PDB file of C-alpha atoms in Angstrom:
ATOM      1  CA  MET P   1     104.445  77.315-157.590  1.00 58.00           C
ATOM      2  CA  THR P   2     105.686  80.286-159.335  1.00 68.00           C
ATOM      3  CA  VAL P   3     104.994  83.775-158.415  1.00 81.00           C
ATOM      4  CA  SER P   4     105.047  86.655-160.328  1.00 88.00           C
ATOM      5  CA  PRO P   5     107.496  89.017-159.769  1.00 94.00           C
ATOM      6  CA  PHE P   6     105.544  91.898-160.737  1.00 96.00           C
ATOM      7  CA  ALA P   7     103.417  93.804-158.048  1.00 96.00           C
ATOM      8  CA  PRO P   8     100.468  96.137-159.259  1.00 96.00           C
ATOM      9  CA  ARG P   9     101.227  99.821-159.380  1.00 96.00           C
ATOM     10  CA  GLY P  10      99.811 101.666-156.516  1.00 95.00           C
ATOM     11  CA  THR P  11     100.271 105.121-155.680  1.00 97.00           C
ATOM     12  CA  LYS P  12     102.869 107.361-156.117  1.00 97.00           C
ATOM     13  CA  GLN P  13     103.975 106.753-153.111  1.00 97.00           C
ATOM     14  CA  ASP P  14     103.662 102.574-153.067  1.00 97.00           C
ATOM     15  CA  VAL P  15     105.958 103.132-156.463  1.00 98.00           C
ATOM     16  CA  GLU P  16     108.366 105.467-155.507  1.00 98.00           C
ATOM     17  CA  GLU P  17     109.421 104.353-151.661  1.00 98.00           C
ATOM     18  CA  GLY P  18     108.386 101.097-151.495  1.00 97.00           C
ATOM     19  CA  ALA P  19     109.428  97.652-151.505  1.00 97.00           C
ATOM     20  CA  SER P  20     107.433  96.186-154.609  1.00 98.00           C
ATOM     21  CA  PHE P  21     108.698  96.156-157.909  1.00 98.00           C
ATOM     22  CA  ALA P  22     105.954  97.231-160.318  1.00 98.00           C
ATOM     23  CA  PRO P  23     107.672  97.781-163.409  1.00 98.00           C
ATOM     24  CA  LYS P  24     105.809 100.611-166.141  1.00 98.00           C
ATOM     25  CA  PHE P  25     104.985  99.289-169.216  1.00 97.00           C
ATOM     26  CA  ASP P  26     104.234 101.950-172.133  1.00 97.00           C
ATOM     27  CA  ARG P  27     101.541 101.552-174.522  1.00 96.00           C
ATOM     28  CA  ASP P  28     103.658  99.067-176.791  1.00 97.00           C
ATOM     29  CA  GLY P  29     104.269  97.104-173.326  1.00 97.00           C
ATOM     30  CA  LEU P  30     107.820  98.057-173.464  1.00 98.00           C
ATOM     31  CA  ILE P  31     109.981  99.434-170.651  1.00 98.00           C
ATOM     32  CA  VAL P  32     113.514 100.877-171.458  1.00 98.00           C
ATOM     33  CA  CYS P  33     116.152  99.348-170.262  1.00 98.00           C
ATOM     34  CA  VAL P  34     120.113 100.903-169.682  1.00 98.00           C
ATOM     35  CA  THR P  35     122.941  98.084-169.551  1.00 98.00           C
ATOM     36  CA  THR P  36     125.898  99.223-167.940  1.00 97.00           C
ATOM     37  CA  GLU P  37     129.628  97.275-167.902  1.00 97.00           C
ATOM     38  CA  LYS P  38     129.815  96.043-164.365  1.00 96.00           C
ATOM     39  CA  ALA P  39     134.173  96.921-164.471  1.00 95.00           C
ATOM     40  CA  SER P  40     134.234  99.557-166.439  1.00 94.00           C
ATOM     41  CA  GLY P  41     130.761 101.256-165.525  1.00 95.00           C
ATOM     42  CA  ASP P  42     130.779 102.200-168.731  1.00 96.00           C
ATOM     43  CA  ILE P  43     127.072 102.126-170.587  1.00 97.00           C
ATOM     44  CA  LEU P  44     126.858  99.612-173.101  1.00 97.00           C
ATOM     45  CA  MET P  45     123.612  99.815-174.685  1.00 98.00           C
ATOM     46  CA  VAL P  46     119.923 100.674-174.664  1.00 98.00           C
ATOM     47  CA  ALA P  47     117.129  98.431-175.289  1.00 98.00           C
ATOM     48  CA  TYR P  48     113.751  97.783-174.563  1.00 98.00           C
ATOM     49  CA  MET P  49     112.084  94.735-172.539  1.00 98.00           C
ATOM     50  CA  ASN P  50     108.408  93.629-172.773  1.00 98.00           C
ATOM     51  CA  GLU P  51     107.156  91.524-169.676  1.00 97.00           C
ATOM     52  CA  GLU P  52     108.597  88.783-170.757  1.00 97.00           C
ATOM     53  CA  ALA P  53     111.845  89.978-171.559  1.00 98.00           C
ATOM     54  CA  LEU P  54     111.942  91.221-168.184  1.00 98.00           C
ATOM     55  CA  ARG P  55     110.162  87.657-166.369  1.00 97.00           C
ATOM     56  CA  LEU P  56     112.995  85.649-168.192  1.00 97.00           C
ATOM     57  CA  THR P  57     116.091  88.066-167.271  1.00 98.00           C
ATOM     58  CA  LEU P  58     114.867  87.637-163.772  1.00 97.00           C
ATOM     59  CA  GLU P  59     114.227  84.363-163.937  1.00 96.00           C
ATOM     60  CA  THR P  60     117.570  83.261-165.864  1.00 97.00           C
ATOM     61  CA  GLY P  61     119.847  85.780-164.608  1.00 97.00           C
ATOM     62  CA  VAL P  62     120.929  86.678-168.239  1.00 97.00           C
ATOM     63  CA  ALA P  63     119.757  89.548-170.069  1.00 98.00           C
ATOM     64  CA  HIS P  64     116.785  89.207-172.697  1.00 98.00           C
ATOM     65  CA  TYR P  65     115.370  91.940-174.404  1.00 98.00           C
ATOM     66  CA  TRP P  66     112.662  93.113-177.147  1.00 98.00           C
ATOM     67  CA  SER P  67     113.730  93.968-180.662  1.00 96.00           C
ATOM     68  CA  ARG P  68     111.545  96.536-181.843  1.00 95.00           C
ATOM     69  CA  SER P  69     112.873  96.278-185.183  1.00 92.00           C
ATOM     70  CA  ARG P  70     112.637  92.499-185.550  1.00 93.00           C
ATOM     71  CA  ASN P  71     109.520  92.542-183.207  1.00 96.00           C
ATOM     72  CA  ALA P  72     110.890  89.383-181.466  1.00 97.00           C
ATOM     73  CA  LEU P  73     112.194  88.474-177.845  1.00 97.00           C
ATOM     74  CA  TRP P  74     115.995  88.240-178.023  1.00 95.00           C
ATOM     75  CA  ARG P  75     118.185  86.741-175.620  1.00 96.00           C
ATOM     76  CA  LYS P  76     121.617  88.751-176.374  1.00 95.00           C
ATOM     77  CA  GLY P  77     124.351  86.713-177.150  1.00 92.00           C
ATOM     78  CA  ASP P  78     122.323  84.207-178.940  1.00 90.00           C
ATOM     79  CA  THR P  79     123.479  84.792-182.036  1.00 84.00           C
ATOM     80  CA  SER P  80     126.968  86.526-181.517  1.00 86.00           C
ATOM     81  CA  GLY P  81     127.789  84.900-177.947  1.00 89.00           C
ATOM     82  CA  GLN P  82     127.934  87.915-176.214  1.00 93.00           C
ATOM     83  CA  VAL P  83     125.461  86.685-173.445  1.00 96.00           C
ATOM     84  CA  GLN P  84     125.057  89.276-170.455  1.00 97.00           C
ATOM     85  CA  SER P  85     125.257  87.510-167.547  1.00 97.00           C
ATOM     86  CA  VAL P  86     122.841  89.871-164.712  1.00 98.00           C
ATOM     87  CA  VAL P  87     124.931  90.991-161.759  1.00 98.00           C
ATOM     88  CA  GLU P  88     121.896  93.485-160.443  1.00 98.00           C
ATOM     89  CA  MET P  89     119.147  94.776-161.756  1.00 98.00           C
ATOM     90  CA  ARG P  90     118.047  98.432-160.728  1.00 98.00           C
ATOM     91  CA  THR P  91     114.676 100.789-161.105  1.00 98.00           C
ATOM     92  CA  ASP P  92     114.020 104.143-160.969  1.00 98.00           C
ATOM     93  CA  CYS P  93     111.812 106.160-158.902  1.00 98.00           C
ATOM     94  CA  ASP P  94     109.017 105.833-160.741  1.00 97.00           C
ATOM     95  CA  GLN P  95     109.425 102.451-161.833  1.00 98.00           C
ATOM     96  CA  ASP P  96     109.257 103.029-166.038  1.00 98.00           C
ATOM     97  CA  ALA P  97     113.066 102.219-166.783  1.00 98.00           C
ATOM     98  CA  ILE P  98     115.456  99.305-165.488  1.00 98.00           C
ATOM     99  CA  GLU P  99     119.275  99.561-165.608  1.00 98.00           C
ATOM    100  CA  LEU P 100     121.087  96.286-165.750  1.00 98.00           C
ATOM    101  CA  ILE P 101     124.335  96.042-164.693  1.00 98.00           C
ATOM    102  CA  VAL P 102     125.829  92.724-166.076  1.00 98.00           C
ATOM    103  CA  GLU P 103     129.226  90.822-167.394  1.00 97.00           C
ATOM    104  CA  ALA P 104     129.635  91.454-171.027  1.00 92.00           C
ATOM    105  CA  GLY P 105     130.417  87.661-172.235  1.00 90.00           C
ATOM    106  CA  GLY P 106     131.741  86.299-175.942  1.00 89.00           C
ATOM    107  CA  ASP P 107     134.524  89.003-177.031  1.00 90.00           C
ATOM    108  CA  GLY P 108     132.432  91.190-174.839  1.00 88.00           C
ATOM    109  CA  LYS P 109     131.474  93.558-177.939  1.00 92.00           C
ATOM    110  CA  ALA P 110     127.804  94.256-177.262  1.00 94.00           C
ATOM    111  CA  CYS P 111     127.014  96.519-180.333  1.00 95.00           C
ATOM    112  CA  HIS P 112     126.291  95.085-183.136  1.00 93.00           C
ATOM    113  CA  THR P 113     128.418  97.465-184.795  1.00 96.00           C
ATOM    114  CA  GLY P 114     131.383  95.305-183.515  1.00 94.00           C
ATOM    115  CA  ARG P 115     132.004  97.827-180.984  1.00 96.00           C
ATOM    116  CA  ARG P 116     131.846  97.028-176.798  1.00 95.00           C
ATOM    117  CA  SER P 117     129.592 100.141-176.502  1.00 97.00           C
ATOM    118  CA  CYS P 118     126.940 101.385-178.680  1.00 98.00           C
ATOM    119  CA  PHE P 119     127.888 104.900-177.614  1.00 98.00           C
ATOM    120  CA  TYR P 120     131.044 105.521-179.463  1.00 98.00           C
ATOM    121  CA  ARG P 121     130.332 108.086-180.776  1.00 98.00           C
ATOM    122  CA  LYS P 122     130.514 112.109-179.061  1.00 98.00           C
ATOM    123  CA  VAL P 123     128.641 115.146-180.484  1.00 98.00           C
ATOM    124  CA  GLU P 124     130.343 118.480-181.024  1.00 97.00           C
ATOM    125  CA  ARG P 125     129.115 121.404-181.560  1.00 96.00           C
ATOM    126  CA  ALA P 126     130.916 124.137-184.114  1.00 93.00           C
ATOM    127  CA  ALA P 127     130.328 127.789-182.894  1.00 91.00           C
ATOM    128  CA  ASN P 128     127.984 128.390-185.778  1.00 92.00           C
ATOM    129  CA  GLY P 129     125.431 125.447-183.686  1.00 93.00           C
ATOM    130  CA  SER P 130     126.551 122.836-186.651  1.00 95.00           C
ATOM    131  CA  THR P 131     127.101 119.073-185.116  1.00 97.00           C
ATOM    132  CA  LYS P 132     129.330 116.636-185.981  1.00 97.00           C
ATOM    133  CA  LEU P 133     130.251 113.182-184.363  1.00 98.00           C
ATOM    134  CA  ALA P 134     133.539 112.155-183.055  1.00 98.00           C
ATOM    135  CA  PHE P 135     134.255 108.247-182.899  1.00 98.00           C
ATOM    136  CA  THR P 136     135.865 107.222-179.701  1.00 96.00           C
ATOM    137  CA  GLU P 137     135.980 103.464-180.682  1.00 87.00           C
TER     138      GLU P 137
ATOM    139  CA  MET D   1     123.464 132.749-188.844  1.00 58.00           C
ATOM    140  CA  THR D   2     122.598 129.609-186.738  1.00 68.00           C
ATOM    141  CA  VAL D   3     122.677 126.602-188.653  1.00 81.00           C
ATOM    142  CA  SER D   4     120.571 123.534-187.673  1.00 88.00           C
ATOM    143  CA  PRO D   5     122.065 120.855-185.474  1.00 94.00           C
ATOM    144  CA  PHE D   6     120.193 117.649-186.568  1.00 96.00           C
ATOM    145  CA  ALA D   7     121.240 116.335-190.004  1.00 96.00           C
ATOM    146  CA  PRO D   8     118.390 114.437-191.795  1.00 96.00           C
ATOM    147  CA  ARG D   9     118.609 110.914-191.031  1.00 96.00           C
ATOM    148  CA  GLY D  10     120.184 109.099-193.924  1.00 95.00           C
ATOM    149  CA  THR D  11     120.677 105.677-194.979  1.00 97.00           C
ATOM    150  CA  LYS D  12     121.938 102.722-192.241  1.00 97.00           C
ATOM    151  CA  GLN D  13     125.396 103.176-193.020  1.00 97.00           C
ATOM    152  CA  ASP D  14     125.386 106.963-192.484  1.00 97.00           C
ATOM    153  CA  VAL D  15     123.375 106.508-189.497  1.00 98.00           C
ATOM    154  CA  GLU D  16     125.822 103.807-187.884  1.00 98.00           C
ATOM    155  CA  GLU D  17     128.860 104.547-189.193  1.00 98.00           C
ATOM    156  CA  GLY D  18     128.694 108.245-190.192  1.00 97.00           C
ATOM    157  CA  ALA D  19     129.450 111.569-188.863  1.00 97.00           C
ATOM    158  CA  SER D  20     126.212 113.515-188.901  1.00 98.00           C
ATOM    159  CA  PHE D  21     124.648 114.127-185.726  1.00 98.00           C
ATOM    160  CA  ALA D  22     120.779 112.623-186.880  1.00 98.00           C
ATOM    161  CA  PRO D  23     118.608 112.046-183.971  1.00 98.00           C
ATOM    162  CA  LYS D  24     115.556 109.999-184.106  1.00 98.00           C
ATOM    163  CA  PHE D  25     112.900 110.900-182.377  1.00 97.00           C
ATOM    164  CA  ASP D  26     109.985 108.666-181.809  1.00 97.00           C
ATOM    165  CA  ARG D  27     106.326 109.360-182.630  1.00 96.00           C
ATOM    166  CA  ASP D  28     106.231 111.381-179.886  1.00 97.00           C
ATOM    167  CA  GLY D  29     108.520 113.527-181.195  1.00 97.00           C
ATOM    168  CA  LEU D  30     111.017 112.030-177.750  1.00 98.00           C
ATOM    169  CA  ILE D  31     114.368 110.649-177.695  1.00 98.00           C
ATOM    170  CA  VAL D  32     115.378 108.781-174.095  1.00 98.00           C
ATOM    171  CA  CYS D  33     118.591 110.256-173.083  1.00 98.00           C
ATOM    172  CA  VAL D  34     120.600 108.549-170.173  1.00 98.00           C
ATOM    173  CA  THR D  35     122.474 111.196-167.771  1.00 98.00           C
ATOM    174  CA  THR D  36     125.193 110.017-165.955  1.00 97.00           C
ATOM    175  CA  GLU D  37     127.548 111.585-163.665  1.00 97.00           C
ATOM    176  CA  LYS D  38     131.377 112.472-164.835  1.00 96.00           C
ATOM    177  CA  ALA D  39     132.583 112.036-161.153  1.00 95.00           C
ATOM    178  CA  SER D  40     130.931 108.790-160.412  1.00 94.00           C
ATOM    179  CA  GLY D  41     130.180 107.352-163.626  1.00 95.00           C
ATOM    180  CA  ASP D  42     126.537 106.316-162.545  1.00 96.00           C
ATOM    181  CA  ILE D  43     123.118 106.821-163.842  1.00 97.00           C
ATOM    182  CA  LEU D  44     121.582 109.581-162.428  1.00 97.00           C
ATOM    183  CA  MET D  45     118.201 109.009-164.523  1.00 98.00           C
ATOM    184  CA  VAL D  46     116.382 108.217-167.543  1.00 98.00           C
ATOM    185  CA  ALA D  47     114.213 110.972-168.853  1.00 98.00           C
ATOM    186  CA  TYR D  48     113.222 112.331-172.246  1.00 98.00           C
ATOM    187  CA  MET D  49     113.892 115.328-174.645  1.00 98.00           C
ATOM    188  CA  ASN D  50     111.768 116.888-178.062  1.00 98.00           C
ATOM    189  CA  GLU D  51     113.836 118.499-180.403  1.00 97.00           C
ATOM    190  CA  GLU D  52     113.857 121.578-178.427  1.00 97.00           C
ATOM    191  CA  ALA D  53     115.199 120.496-175.583  1.00 98.00           C
ATOM    192  CA  LEU D  54     118.154 118.440-177.223  1.00 98.00           C
ATOM    193  CA  ARG D  55     118.868 121.740-179.373  1.00 97.00           C
ATOM    194  CA  LEU D  56     118.514 123.949-176.113  1.00 97.00           C
ATOM    195  CA  THR D  57     121.135 121.148-174.108  1.00 98.00           C
ATOM    196  CA  LEU D  58     123.730 121.915-177.355  1.00 97.00           C
ATOM    197  CA  GLU D  59     123.237 125.585-177.289  1.00 96.00           C
ATOM    198  CA  THR D  60     123.588 126.376-173.855  1.00 96.00           C
ATOM    199  CA  GLY D  61     125.744 123.316-172.227  1.00 97.00           C
ATOM    200  CA  VAL D  62     123.200 123.055-169.209  1.00 97.00           C
ATOM    201  CA  ALA D  63     121.223 119.737-169.680  1.00 98.00           C
ATOM    202  CA  HIS D  64     117.105 120.503-170.765  1.00 98.00           C
ATOM    203  CA  TYR D  65     114.411 117.636-171.064  1.00 98.00           C
ATOM    204  CA  TRP D  66     110.995 116.998-171.851  1.00 98.00           C
ATOM    205  CA  SER D  67     108.489 116.297-169.208  1.00 96.00           C
ATOM    206  CA  ARG D  68     106.111 113.752-169.979  1.00 94.00           C
ATOM    207  CA  SER D  69     104.044 113.957-167.044  1.00 92.00           C
ATOM    208  CA  ARG D  70     103.851 117.611-167.154  1.00 93.00           C
ATOM    209  CA  ASN D  71     104.009 118.113-171.011  1.00 96.00           C
ATOM    210  CA  ALA D  72     106.345 121.138-170.768  1.00 97.00           C
ATOM    211  CA  LEU D  73     110.136 121.367-171.630  1.00 97.00           C
ATOM    212  CA  TRP D  74     112.151 121.327-168.823  1.00 95.00           C
ATOM    213  CA  ARG D  75     115.349 123.194-168.194  1.00 96.00           C
ATOM    214  CA  LYS D  76     116.684 120.582-165.080  1.00 95.00           C
ATOM    215  CA  GLY D  77     117.366 122.819-162.152  1.00 92.00           C
ATOM    216  CA  ASP D  78     115.164 125.944-162.770  1.00 90.00           C
ATOM    217  CA  THR D  79     113.240 125.199-159.572  1.00 84.00           C
ATOM    218  CA  SER D  80     115.628 122.527-157.752  1.00 86.00           C
ATOM    219  CA  GLY D  81     118.884 124.459-158.213  1.00 90.00           C
ATOM    220  CA  GLN D  82     120.411 121.002-159.456  1.00 93.00           C
ATOM    221  CA  VAL D  83     121.474 122.445-162.898  1.00 96.00           C
ATOM    222  CA  GLN D  84     123.514 119.567-164.714  1.00 97.00           C
ATOM    223  CA  SER D  85     126.604 120.675-167.227  1.00 97.00           C
ATOM    224  CA  VAL D  86     126.788 119.265-169.883  1.00 98.00           C
ATOM    225  CA  VAL D  87     130.609 117.623-169.910  1.00 98.00           C
ATOM    226  CA  GLU D  88     129.882 115.165-172.810  1.00 98.00           C
ATOM    227  CA  MET D  89     127.207 114.281-175.139  1.00 98.00           C
ATOM    228  CA  ARG D  90     127.078 111.096-176.779  1.00 98.00           C
ATOM    229  CA  THR D  91     124.906 109.010-179.161  1.00 98.00           C
ATOM    230  CA  ASP D  92     123.970 105.513-179.749  1.00 98.00           C
ATOM    231  CA  CYS D  93     124.613 102.909-182.686  1.00 98.00           C
ATOM    232  CA  ASP D  94     121.164 103.951-184.217  1.00 97.00           C
ATOM    233  CA  GLN D  95     121.005 107.525-182.507  1.00 98.00           C
ATOM    234  CA  ASP D  96     117.859 106.924-181.232  1.00 98.00           C
ATOM    235  CA  ALA D  97     119.365 107.337-177.485  1.00 98.00           C
ATOM    236  CA  ILE D  98     121.214 110.222-175.627  1.00 98.00           C
ATOM    237  CA  GLU D  99     123.964 109.772-173.174  1.00 98.00           C
ATOM    238  CA  LEU D 100     124.208 112.962-171.058  1.00 98.00           C
ATOM    239  CA  ILE D 101     127.859 112.955-168.971  1.00 98.00           C
ATOM    240  CA  VAL D 102     127.301 115.886-166.665  1.00 98.00           C
ATOM    241  CA  GLU D 103     128.537 117.501-163.607  1.00 97.00           C
ATOM    242  CA  ALA D 104     125.377 117.805-161.300  1.00 92.00           C
ATOM    243  CA  GLY D 105     125.279 121.406-159.415  1.00 90.00           C
ATOM    244  CA  GLY D 106     123.147 122.011-156.866  1.00 89.00           C
ATOM    245  CA  ASP D 107     123.217 119.636-153.593  1.00 90.00           C
ATOM    246  CA  GLY D 108     123.851 117.026-156.485  1.00 88.00           C
ATOM    247  CA  LYS D 109     120.420 115.560-155.716  1.00 92.00           C
ATOM    248  CA  ALA D 110     119.393 114.750-159.473  1.00 94.00           C
ATOM    249  CA  CYS D 111     116.238 112.490-158.482  1.00 95.00           C
ATOM    250  CA  HIS D 112     113.031 114.351-157.269  1.00 93.00           C
ATOM    251  CA  THR D 113     113.034 112.183-154.311  1.00 96.00           C
ATOM    252  CA  GLY D 114     115.614 113.670-152.507  1.00 94.00           C
ATOM    253  CA  ARG D 115     118.593 110.767-153.762  1.00 96.00           C
ATOM    254  CA  ARG D 116     121.848 111.287-155.674  1.00 95.00           C
ATOM    255  CA  SER D 117     120.548 109.132-158.287  1.00 97.00           C
ATOM    256  CA  CYS D 118     116.836 107.707-159.678  1.00 98.00           C
ATOM    257  CA  PHE D 119     118.043 104.246-159.660  1.00 98.00           C
ATOM    258  CA  TYR D 120     118.190 103.772-155.666  1.00 98.00           C
ATOM    259  CA  ARG D 121     116.381 100.326-155.695  1.00 98.00           C
ATOM    260  CA  LYS D 122     117.767  96.893-156.668  1.00 98.00           C
ATOM    261  CA  VAL D 123     115.913  94.307-157.899  1.00 98.00           C
ATOM    262  CA  GLU D 124     116.050  91.144-155.640  1.00 97.00           C
ATOM    263  CA  ARG D 125     114.210  87.388-156.633  1.00 96.00           C
ATOM    264  CA  ALA D 126     113.403  85.267-154.518  1.00 93.00           C
ATOM    265  CA  ALA D 127     113.301  81.446-154.852  1.00 91.00           C
ATOM    266  CA  ASN D 128     109.975  81.221-155.261  1.00 92.00           C
ATOM    267  CA  GLY D 129     109.816  84.024-158.290  1.00 93.00           C
ATOM    268  CA  SER D 130     108.876  86.829-155.722  1.00 95.00           C
ATOM    269  CA  THR D 131     110.804  89.829-156.107  1.00 97.00           C
ATOM    270  CA  LYS D 132     111.280  92.809-153.750  1.00 97.00           C
ATOM    271  CA  LEU D 133     113.176  96.269-154.199  1.00 98.00           C
ATOM    272  CA  ALA D 134     116.602  97.054-151.678  1.00 98.00           C
ATOM    273  CA  PHE D 135     117.079 100.531-151.092  1.00 98.00           C
ATOM    274  CA  THR D 136     120.801 101.497-151.850  1.00 96.00           C
ATOM    275  CA  GLU D 137     120.207 104.847-151.004  1.00 86.00           C
TER     276      GLU D 137
END
């Protein structure tokens, strides 16, 4: 019999210092996930998971997300081939965020724009307070 | 005169391929921010910014956040001394997430639990599907 991977939320002490995985989903049933690339350490993307996506990610070792724009479960790489193999999953102090450390499959381009990372622009600020984005990829 | 650092949201093409910084705040007026440490490349924390926090971060070069638990603007380090100096700010393809690359001040312990990073536990899964958290820091 398969056991639920999620524990109920306990006290602040339990959540922060305990060994039970009790992720906190927001009022839309989602938790934010930062996905980093094992080889480079770079952030590839920020996405969201619902309970099912998180459970499937744990079960299969392959990153699943919840697409807020398509309102659908999304196994990363199903259409693009860029399957993400999970090397390690982490959670933060209050367990309302997930970090996935992955090996990126396919051509390694995690971003739908065809880039390796979604964070391909840096914000530059001029002396007068205006900003512009500079491309890094 | 100081110019607004934020551009209006344009088309998908503008947002993804343009040079205008047009961050998307959610229905609570917040944008998620992943803060990484320059020296190690590690994720220190995931937090949220409202428009004012993001503007102040740009203006001062020091990380400001919005505390959802305290409902207050929060200049990181004001009470702890762990001021974060921004080395670089990035945004993602759809500009609904921020990455801050920082140098951590004070004792460098970004997490309120006294650890360097909030992501101090990894999720381990047993064959029966149960999970537990293993401390890395």
